[in-house]
Coordinates of C-alpha atoms in Angstrom, one line a residue:
M233 CA 0.0 0.2 -0.1
R234 CA 2.9 2.3 1.0
D235 CA 4.4 1.8 -2.3
E236 CA 1.1 2.4 -4.3
L237 CA 0.6 5.5 -2.7
L238 CA 4.0 7.0 -3.3
E239 CA 3.5 6.1 -7.2
K240 CA 0.4 8.7 -6.6
I241 CA 2.2 11.0 -4.9
S242 CA 5.4 10.7 -7.4
A243 CA 2.7 11.3 -10.2
N244 CA 1.3 14.5 -9.0
G245 CA 3.1 17.0 -11.5
N246 CA 2.7 19.8 -9.0
L247 CA 4.9 18.4 -6.3
P248 CA 8.0 18.8 -8.0
A249 CA 7.5 22.2 -8.6
L250 CA 6.7 23.0 -4.8
G251 CA 9.2 21.4 -3.9
S252 CA 12.0 23.1 -5.8
S253 CA 10.1 26.4 -4.4
V254 CA 10.3 25.3 -0.8
S255 CA 14.0 24.1 -1.3
R256 CA 14.9 27.2 -2.6
V257 CA 13.5 29.2 0.2
V258 CA 14.8 27.1 2.8
Q259 CA 18.1 27.2 1.9
L260 CA 18.3 31.0 2.7
A261 CA 20.3 31.5 5.6
S262 CA 19.9 34.7 7.7
S263 CA 23.5 34.9 7.8
D264 CA 24.3 35.1 4.2
D265 CA 24.2 39.2 2.9
E266 CA 22.5 37.7 0.0
A267 CA 19.5 36.4 1.5
V268 CA 17.6 39.3 2.2
R269 CA 17.7 40.5 -1.2
N270 CA 17.1 36.5 -3.0
L271 CA 14.2 36.5 -0.7
A272 CA 12.6 39.7 -1.4
H273 CA 12.9 38.8 -5.2
F274 CA 11.4 35.0 -4.8
I275 CA 8.5 36.7 -3.3
M276 CA 7.9 39.6 -5.3
S277 CA 8.4 37.2 -8.6
D278 CA 4.9 35.7 -7.4
V279 CA 2.3 38.6 -7.2
A280 CA 0.0 36.4 -4.9
L281 CA 2.6 35.6 -2.8
T282 CA 3.9 39.5 -2.5
Q283 CA 0.4 40.5 -1.6
K284 CA -0.1 37.9 0.7
I285 CA 3.1 39.1 2.7
L286 CA 1.9 42.6 2.8
R287 CA -1.4 41.9 4.2
I288 CA 0.0 39.6 7.0
S289 CA 2.7 42.0 7.7
N290 CA -0.1 44.5 8.4
A291 CA -1.9 42.2 10.6
A292 CA -2.1 43.8 14.1
C293 CA -0.5 40.8 16.0
F294 CA 2.6 40.6 13.6
R295 CA 3.5 44.4 13.8
S296 CA 5.0 44.7 17.4
H297 CA 7.3 47.2 16.2
A298 CA 7.3 50.8 16.9
S299 CA 6.4 52.1 13.5
S300 CA 3.0 53.0 12.8
S301 CA 2.9 53.3 8.9
P302 CA 2.0 50.9 6.7
V303 CA 4.3 47.9 5.4
T304 CA 4.0 48.5 1.6
T305 CA 7.4 46.7 0.1
I306 CA 8.8 43.4 0.9
S307 CA 11.9 44.9 1.8
K308 CA 10.4 46.7 4.7
A309 CA 8.3 43.6 6.0
I310 CA 11.8 42.0 6.3
F311 CA 13.6 44.7 7.8
L312 CA 10.7 45.2 10.5
L313 CA 9.3 41.8 11.0
G314 CA 12.8 40.0 10.5
F315 CA 14.3 37.8 7.7
D316 CA 13.3 34.4 9.9
T317 CA 9.3 35.4 10.5
V318 CA 9.2 36.5 6.4
K319 CA 10.8 33.4 5.1
T320 CA 8.9 30.8 7.3
C321 CA 5.4 32.7 6.4
A322 CA 6.3 32.6 3.0
L323 CA 6.8 28.7 3.3
G324 CA 3.9 28.2 4.9
M325 CA 1.5 30.3 2.1
L326 CA 3.7 28.3 -0.7
L327 CA 2.7 25.2 1.5
V328 CA -1.3 26.1 1.3
D329 CA -1.2 27.9 -2.1
R330 CA 0.2 25.0 -4.2
M331 CA -0.5 21.5 -2.3
P332 CA -2.8 19.6 -4.0
G333 CA -6.1 18.7 -3.4
S334 CA -6.0 22.0 -0.9
R335 CA -9.9 22.6 -1.2
A336 CA -10.5 19.0 0.6
A337 CA -11.5 19.3 4.5
G338 CA -8.9 16.7 5.9
V339 CA -6.0 18.5 3.7
R340 CA -7.3 22.1 4.7
G341 CA -6.9 20.6 8.5
E342 CA -3.6 19.2 8.0
L343 CA -2.2 22.9 6.2
L344 CA -3.6 24.7 9.4
H345 CA -2.0 22.4 11.3
A346 CA 1.3 22.9 9.7
L347 CA 1.0 26.8 10.0
S348 CA 0.4 26.3 13.8
A349 CA 3.0 24.2 14.5
S350 CA 5.3 26.7 12.3
M351 CA 4.3 29.4 14.9
F352 CA 4.9 27.3 18.0
G353 CA 8.5 26.5 16.5
R354 CA 9.3 30.3 15.5
E355 CA 8.0 31.4 19.7
L356 CA 10.6 28.9 20.7
A357 CA 13.3 29.8 18.4
R358 CA 12.9 33.4 19.2
R359 CA 14.0 32.3 22.5
S360 CA 16.6 30.2 21.9
Q361 CA 20.7 30.8 21.8
H362 CA 21.2 28.4 19.4
R363 CA 22.8 29.3 16.1
D364 CA 19.9 29.8 13.1
A365 CA 17.5 28.8 15.3
E366 CA 14.9 29.6 12.7
E367 CA 15.3 26.1 11.4
A368 CA 13.2 24.9 14.4
A369 CA 10.0 26.8 12.6
I370 CA 10.9 25.4 9.5
A371 CA 11.3 21.6 10.8
A372 CA 7.9 22.4 12.7
L373 CA 6.4 23.6 9.6
F374 CA 6.9 20.0 8.2
G375 CA 6.0 17.8 10.5
N376 CA 3.0 16.5 9.3
I377 CA 4.2 16.8 6.0
G378 CA 3.5 12.8 5.6
R379 CA 0.1 13.2 7.0
L380 CA -0.5 16.3 4.7
L381 CA 1.1 13.7 1.4
V382 CA -1.7 11.0 2.5
A383 CA -4.9 13.4 2.7
A384 CA -3.9 15.0 -0.3
H385 CA -3.6 11.9 -2.5
D386 CA -5.8 9.4 -0.8
H387 CA -8.5 10.6 1.1
T388 CA -9.8 7.1 1.9
L389 CA -7.0 6.0 3.3
Y390 CA -6.7 9.1 5.4
A391 CA -9.9 8.5 6.7
E392 CA -9.3 5.0 7.9
I393 CA -6.1 6.0 10.0
N394 CA -8.2 8.9 11.8
A395 CA -11.1 6.5 12.0
L396 CA -8.8 4.0 14.2
A397 CA -7.2 7.2 15.7
R398 CA -10.8 7.9 17.3
Q399 CA -10.9 4.4 18.4
G400 CA -8.0 4.9 20.7
M401 CA -5.1 3.3 18.5
A402 CA -1.6 5.7 18.4
P403 CA -1.7 7.5 15.2
A404 CA 2.1 6.2 14.1
K405 CA 0.3 2.6 14.9
A406 CA -2.5 3.3 12.4
A407 CA -0.5 4.5 9.7
R408 CA 1.7 1.5 10.1
Q409 CA -1.7 -1.0 10.0
V410 CA -3.2 1.3 6.8
I411 CA -0.4 1.6 4.7
G412 CA 2.3 -0.5 5.8
S413 CA 4.8 2.4 7.0
G414 CA 4.5 5.4 9.6
F415 CA 4.1 9.2 8.2
E416 CA 7.7 9.7 9.1
T417 CA 9.3 7.3 6.4
L418 CA 6.8 9.1 3.9
A419 CA 8.2 12.5 5.0
E420 CA 12.0 11.1 4.7
I421 CA 11.3 10.0 1.2
V422 CA 9.6 13.0 -0.3
M423 CA 11.7 15.7 1.9
T424 CA 15.0 13.9 0.4
A425 CA 13.9 14.2 -2.8
W426 CA 12.8 17.7 -2.3
D427 CA 16.9 18.4 -1.3
M428 CA 15.6 19.9 2.1
P429 CA 18.6 20.3 4.3
E430 CA 19.5 17.0 6.5
M431 CA 18.9 18.7 9.7
I432 CA 15.6 19.3 8.8
V433 CA 14.8 16.0 7.7
K434 CA 16.4 14.5 10.9
A435 CA 14.3 16.1 13.0
Q436 CA 11.1 14.5 11.8
A437 CA 12.0 11.2 13.5
P438 CA 10.3 10.2 16.5
L439 CA 11.5 10.8 20.1
P440 CA 11.9 8.5 23.0
A441 CA 8.6 8.4 25.2
G442 CA 8.4 9.9 28.3
A443 CA 9.8 13.1 29.9
L444 CA 12.7 14.6 27.8
R445 CA 15.9 16.1 29.3
P446 CA 17.7 19.0 27.9
A447 CA 18.9 18.7 24.2
R448 CA 22.8 17.6 23.9
N449 CA 22.8 19.9 20.8
R450 CA 21.0 21.7 18.1
Q451 CA 19.8 18.6 16.1
E452 CA 18.2 17.4 19.2
W453 CA 17.0 20.6 20.4
I454 CA 15.1 21.4 16.7
Q455 CA 14.0 17.5 16.8
Q456 CA 12.4 18.2 20.4
V457 CA 11.3 21.7 18.9
A458 CA 9.4 20.0 16.1
A459 CA 7.6 17.5 18.0
F460 CA 6.4 19.8 20.7
S461 CA 5.3 22.3 18.0
N462 CA 3.0 19.4 16.5
A463 CA 1.6 18.2 19.6
A464 CA 0.6 22.0 20.6
A465 CA -0.7 22.3 17.0
G466 CA -2.8 19.4 18.0
M467 CA -4.0 20.6 21.2
L468 CA -5.1 23.4 19.9
A469 CA -7.6 21.4 17.3
Q470 CA -9.1 20.2 20.0
A471 CA -8.9 23.5 22.1
D472 CA -12.9 23.7 22.2
D473 CA -12.9 20.8 24.1
V474 CA -12.2 22.5 27.3
D475 CA -11.6 19.3 29.5
A476 CA -9.1 17.8 26.4
A477 CA -7.4 20.6 26.4
G478 CA -6.6 20.9 29.8
A479 CA -5.3 17.4 30.1
A480 CA -3.3 18.1 26.7
L481 CA -1.6 21.4 28.3
V482 CA -0.6 19.6 31.2
A483 CA 0.6 16.6 29.4
L484 CA 2.8 19.0 27.0
V485 CA 4.4 20.6 30.2
A486 CA 5.2 17.2 31.6
R487 CA 6.9 15.9 28.4
F488 CA 8.6 19.0 27.2
G489 CA 9.0 21.3 30.3
A490 CA 12.2 20.6 31.3
A491 CA 14.0 20.2 27.9
L492 CA 12.6 23.3 26.4
N493 CA 11.7 25.5 29.4
L494 CA 8.3 25.7 29.8
D495 CA 5.8 25.9 32.5
Q496 CA 2.2 26.6 32.5
A497 CA 2.3 30.1 32.6
K498 CA 5.0 30.3 30.0
L499 CA 3.0 27.9 27.4
G500 CA -0.4 29.8 28.2
Q501 CA 1.0 32.9 27.0
M502 CA 2.6 31.1 23.9
L503 CA -0.8 29.6 22.8
V504 CA -2.3 33.2 22.5
T505 CA 0.2 34.6 20.7
V506 CA 0.5 31.6 18.2
T507 CA -3.4 31.5 17.9
E508 CA -3.4 35.1 17.0
E509 CA -0.7 34.9 14.4
T510 CA -1.9 31.6 13.5
N511 CA -5.6 32.8 12.6
A512 CA -4.0 36.0 11.0
L513 CA -2.5 33.6 8.4
A514 CA -5.1 31.3 8.3
G515 CA -7.3 34.6 7.2
Q516 CA -4.8 35.2 4.2
L517 CA -4.9 31.7 3.2
Q518 CA -8.8 31.5 2.9
L519 CA -8.5 28.3 5.7
A520 CA -11.2 28.1 8.7
P521 CA -9.1 29.9 11.9
V522 CA -8.3 27.5 14.9
V523 CA -10.3 28.9 18.3
P524 CA -10.4 32.1 19.7
A525 CA -7.6 33.2 21.4
A526 CA -9.7 33.8 24.0
S527 CA -11.1 30.2 24.8
L528 CA -7.5 29.2 25.0
P529 CA -6.2 28.2 28.5
K530 CA -4.6 31.8 30.2
P531 CA -2.0 30.4 32.1
V532 CA 8.4 57.2 18.9
Q533 CA 7.4 60.1 16.8
K534 CA 9.9 59.5 13.4
D535 CA 11.5 62.5 12.2
E536 CA 10.4 63.7 8.7
A537 CA 13.0 62.8 5.7
A538 CA 15.5 65.4 5.2
A539 CA 15.5 66.6 1.4
L540 CA 18.9 65.5 0.2
W541 CA 18.7 66.5 -3.3
R542 CA 20.1 69.8 -4.5
Q543 CA 17.3 71.7 -6.5
L544 CA 18.6 72.0 -10.3
E545 CA 20.1 75.0 -11.3
G546 CA 18.7 77.1 -14.4
E547 CA 15.1 77.6 -15.2
D548 CA 15.0 75.8 -18.4
G549 CA 17.4 72.7 -17.2
A550 CA 19.3 72.7 -20.4
L551 CA 22.6 71.0 -19.1
L552 CA 24.8 69.6 -21.8
G553 CA 22.4 69.1 -24.6
L554 CA 19.7 67.3 -23.0
P555 CA 16.2 69.0 -23.7
A556 CA 14.6 70.6 -20.6
E557 CA 11.4 68.3 -21.2
F558 CA 13.0 65.2 -20.5
L559 CA 14.3 66.6 -16.9
L560 CA 12.6 64.9 -14.2
Q561 CA 10.4 68.2 -12.8
T562 CA 6.5 68.9 -12.2
A563 CA 3.8 68.2 -14.4
D564 CA 0.5 71.0 -14.4
G565 CA -2.1 69.9 -11.9
E566 CA -2.1 66.9 -9.6
D567 CA -2.8 63.1 -10.6
P568 CA -5.6 61.4 -8.5
T569 CA -4.5 59.8 -5.3
Q570 CA -7.1 57.2 -5.0
A571 CA -6.2 54.0 -3.8
G572 CA -7.2 52.1 -6.7
G573 CA -6.6 52.3 -10.2
R574 CA -3.9 53.0 -12.7
H575 CA -2.8 55.6 -15.4
A576 CA -2.7 54.1 -19.2
S577 CA 1.5 53.9 -18.5
G578 CA 1.0 51.6 -15.6
K579 CA 1.8 54.2 -13.0
P580 CA -0.9 53.8 -9.9
H581 CA -3.1 56.8 -9.1
N582 CA -1.6 56.5 -5.7
A583 CA 1.7 57.0 -6.7
R584 CA 2.4 59.8 -4.1
E585 CA 1.0 57.8 -1.2
L586 CA 3.2 54.9 -2.0
L587 CA 5.9 56.8 -2.2
F588 CA 5.4 58.5 0.8
A589 CA 5.5 55.6 2.5
G590 CA 9.0 54.5 1.1
V591 CA 10.6 57.6 2.2
Q592 CA 9.3 57.0 5.6
D593 CA 10.1 53.6 5.5
V594 CA 14.3 54.2 4.4
T595 CA 14.3 57.2 7.2
E596 CA 13.4 54.3 9.7
M597 CA 16.0 52.1 8.3
M598 CA 18.6 54.6 8.5
A599 CA 17.6 55.9 11.8
S600 CA 17.6 52.3 13.2
G601 CA 21.4 52.1 13.3
R602 CA 21.4 48.9 11.6
C603 CA 20.8 49.6 8.1
K604 CA 23.3 48.2 5.2
A605 CA 23.9 49.9 2.1
N606 CA 22.5 46.9 0.0
D607 CA 19.4 46.8 1.9
L608 CA 18.7 50.5 1.9
I609 CA 19.0 50.1 -2.2
M610 CA 16.9 47.3 -2.5
L611 CA 14.3 49.4 -0.4
V612 CA 14.6 52.0 -2.3
L613 CA 14.5 50.3 -5.8
E614 CA 11.6 48.4 -4.8
T615 CA 9.6 51.6 -3.5
I616 CA 10.5 53.2 -6.9
Y617 CA 9.2 50.0 -8.9
R618 CA 6.1 49.3 -7.1
G619 CA 5.1 53.3 -6.2
M620 CA 5.4 54.2 -10.4
G621 CA 4.7 51.0 -11.8
F622 CA 7.0 50.3 -13.6
R623 CA 7.6 46.9 -15.5
F624 CA 11.4 46.5 -15.0
A625 CA 14.0 48.3 -12.2
T626 CA 17.3 48.3 -12.0
V627 CA 20.3 49.6 -10.0
C628 CA 23.9 49.5 -11.9
L629 CA 27.0 50.5 -10.0
K630 CA 30.5 51.5 -11.7
D631 CA 32.8 48.0 -12.0
I632 CA 36.3 49.6 -11.5
K633 CA 38.3 46.5 -13.1
S634 CA 35.9 46.4 -16.4
N635 CA 35.2 50.4 -16.6
Q636 CA 31.4 49.7 -16.8
F637 CA 28.4 50.4 -15.3
R638 CA 26.7 47.2 -14.6
A639 CA 23.2 46.3 -13.2
R640 CA 23.5 44.7 -9.6
I641 CA 20.5 44.2 -8.5
S642 CA 16.8 44.5 -10.3
L643 CA 12.8 43.7 -10.0
G644 CA 10.3 42.8 -12.5
E645 CA 9.5 41.1 -15.6
N646 CA 12.2 39.1 -17.0
N647 CA 14.5 40.7 -14.4
A648 CA 17.6 38.2 -14.7
A649 CA 18.2 37.9 -18.1
R650 CA 18.0 41.9 -18.4
Q651 CA 19.7 42.5 -15.6
A652 CA 22.8 40.4 -17.6
G653 CA 22.4 42.5 -20.3
F654 CA 22.3 45.7 -18.4
A655 CA 25.9 47.3 -19.0
F656 CA 27.9 50.0 -20.8
S657 CA 31.0 51.2 -21.3
A658 CA 31.7 54.3 -18.5
N659 CA 34.0 55.9 -21.2
P660 CA 32.2 59.3 -21.6
S661 CA 29.6 59.4 -24.4
R662 CA 26.9 61.8 -25.9
D663 CA 24.2 59.5 -25.1
L664 CA 21.5 59.9 -22.2
F665 CA 23.0 57.8 -19.5
H666 CA 26.2 59.6 -19.9
L667 CA 24.5 63.2 -19.8
A668 CA 22.6 62.2 -17.0
L669 CA 25.6 61.1 -15.0
A670 CA 27.9 63.9 -16.1
N671 CA 25.5 66.3 -14.7
E672 CA 23.7 64.7 -11.9
A673 CA 20.4 65.3 -13.6
D674 CA 17.3 62.9 -13.0
L675 CA 15.5 62.3 -16.1
L676 CA 12.2 61.5 -17.1
I677 CA 11.3 60.0 -20.7
S678 CA 8.1 59.9 -21.2
D679 CA 8.2 58.9 -25.0
A680 CA 11.3 57.2 -26.0
A681 CA 9.9 57.5 -29.6
D682 CA 10.3 61.4 -29.7
A683 CA 12.1 62.5 -32.4
K684 CA 14.3 64.7 -29.5
I685 CA 15.3 61.9 -27.5
R686 CA 15.7 58.5 -30.0
D687 CA 18.8 59.7 -31.1
L688 CA 20.5 60.2 -27.3
I689 CA 19.3 56.2 -26.7
P690 CA 22.3 54.0 -26.9
A691 CA 22.3 50.9 -29.2
W692 CA 22.9 48.6 -26.3
H693 CA 19.7 49.9 -24.8
R694 CA 17.9 49.4 -28.1
A695 CA 18.8 46.1 -28.2
L696 CA 18.0 45.0 -24.6
L697 CA 15.0 46.6 -24.2
P698 CA 13.6 47.5 -27.5
D699 CA 9.9 48.0 -26.2
A700 CA 11.1 50.5 -23.6
R701 CA 8.5 53.6 -24.3
S702 CA 8.9 55.5 -21.0
F703 CA 11.6 55.4 -18.5
I704 CA 13.3 57.4 -15.7
V705 CA 17.0 57.6 -15.1
L706 CA 18.3 58.7 -11.6
P707 CA 22.2 59.1 -11.7
L708 CA 24.2 58.3 -8.0
V709 CA 27.0 60.9 -8.0
V710 CA 29.3 61.1 -4.4
Q711 CA 31.4 64.4 -4.6
K712 CA 31.3 64.8 -8.4
K713 CA 32.3 60.8 -9.1
P714 CA 29.4 59.0 -10.5
L715 CA 29.0 55.7 -8.7
G716 CA 26.0 54.5 -10.7
L717 CA 22.1 55.0 -11.4
F718 CA 18.6 53.9 -10.7
Y719 CA 16.7 52.8 -14.2
A720 CA 13.2 51.8 -14.3
D721 CA 11.0 51.6 -17.5
R722 CA 7.6 50.7 -18.8
I723 CA 6.4 49.5 -22.1
L724 CA 3.8 52.3 -22.9
P725 CA 4.4 56.5 -22.9
A726 CA 3.8 58.2 -19.9
T727 CA 2.0 61.2 -20.6
E728 CA 0.8 62.1 -17.1
G729 CA 3.8 63.4 -15.5
V730 CA 5.3 63.8 -12.4
P731 CA 3.5 65.9 -10.4
P732 CA 5.9 68.2 -7.8
D733 CA 5.3 66.1 -4.5
E734 CA 6.3 62.9 -6.3
T735 CA 9.1 64.5 -7.8
A736 CA 10.4 65.6 -4.2
M737 CA 10.2 62.4 -2.8
I738 CA 12.1 60.4 -5.3
K739 CA 14.7 62.6 -5.3
T740 CA 14.5 62.4 -1.3
L741 CA 14.5 58.7 -1.7
K742 CA 17.6 58.5 -4.4
G743 CA 19.1 60.9 -2.1
Q744 CA 19.1 59.1 0.7
V745 CA 21.1 56.5 -0.9
V746 CA 23.5 58.8 -1.9
A747 CA 24.3 60.0 1.7
A748 CA 24.4 56.4 2.3
L749 CA 27.2 55.7 0.1
N750 CA 29.0 59.1 0.8
P751 CA 32.0 58.0 2.8
R752 CA 32.1 60.9 4.8

């Protein structure tokens, strides 16, 4: 029976794609300087996942930070909530969205169990002194992957196992009787095929019976956390039965209390936090919530951003042959600021609000004292990309060895291929990019087909981005030395222009990056 079940699982075409996505996210390590950027890229490549992460980032139970402004970018979500929290939430959302048969009641119940277990694991990881403690939350998330796979691929077998369990048989024994294998074996086979880290796979092994002692090493601690988290998630599933929940609470403390430094009061507080956060996640994923927290056992004003960009000298802005109408300047009148809708070019109607939120986010990041230049650049790039509705956006930096400006970070449609080709010589040339750098001039090209600008677009840009009809160029110049530029484009003309307040915020965003890059 187990082999037949494995054949069903192997035959499902969705699982390899799910496994590839899960493995990619799991293997991002918070200690890696590239991890934040890679996690942000992964999330933003999936529109639905992006929206869910942003909504959960704004849920009251997740926003324990001091910021009162809404979370509008993935970069800010990672900065404020923490890399590990966003990573765990993203994994849970991937599991729910891409698991086969997710509409079936049994599958949805197991998915809710997995989310709840991951929240327990995350709470214990927060209190731990172990290195890379967040792996415990990931191990907890996949603690019931064997049950989940059975529910998703053979509801009859799943129902038989549950029926035996309701009659008093241990779930592990029931699984062996029905499918000839424990859930752990199924989990190990699938997780190994998904190329999951060995630490996570080993954490699913059963623990000895009885009260547990403190772990002797990190692997054993992760195993204990995964087991506790899944037992606690199971308790939440029956929390509407007061007597059963009370007995389960006592049993949890008796088994895991000494090992994980838990007592009734600590566990009671954890239950409230986990329930609120699980319900918030479940709401975004259209899963039925666990019981309300009330039914469980109870055991700075931010400074305004300074304008860091100097005003361009001269009224006409005619700098070294650049037509004045292509300088980033104000448009006549103001655009609508309603929350929904876009201009024909793709620019959101509420661009002002999105840019203003970005200015606040960047100011907050810089004031935190833990701001890294790469994280700041990523946040500014994402703010411009999302706030102005561009299809592709990148940051170019000068490569001294090759004497080129090369794209280093990019977002949007086909970003990897476009980033690879986005490079041009640093030698002076009379094209739009070099003129912008030489004059420190922020440019808005509203229509690249215009006769006045056509000859200023270099051949490499026409070859790489032949369909770019409107784009923006923001040079990064420190102490008269050009370091690089921001670039972003759309495939339609931008006839709506840029109002004064949006212009000021774009310049401020860029200016904050210039200030961060200034060695003084």
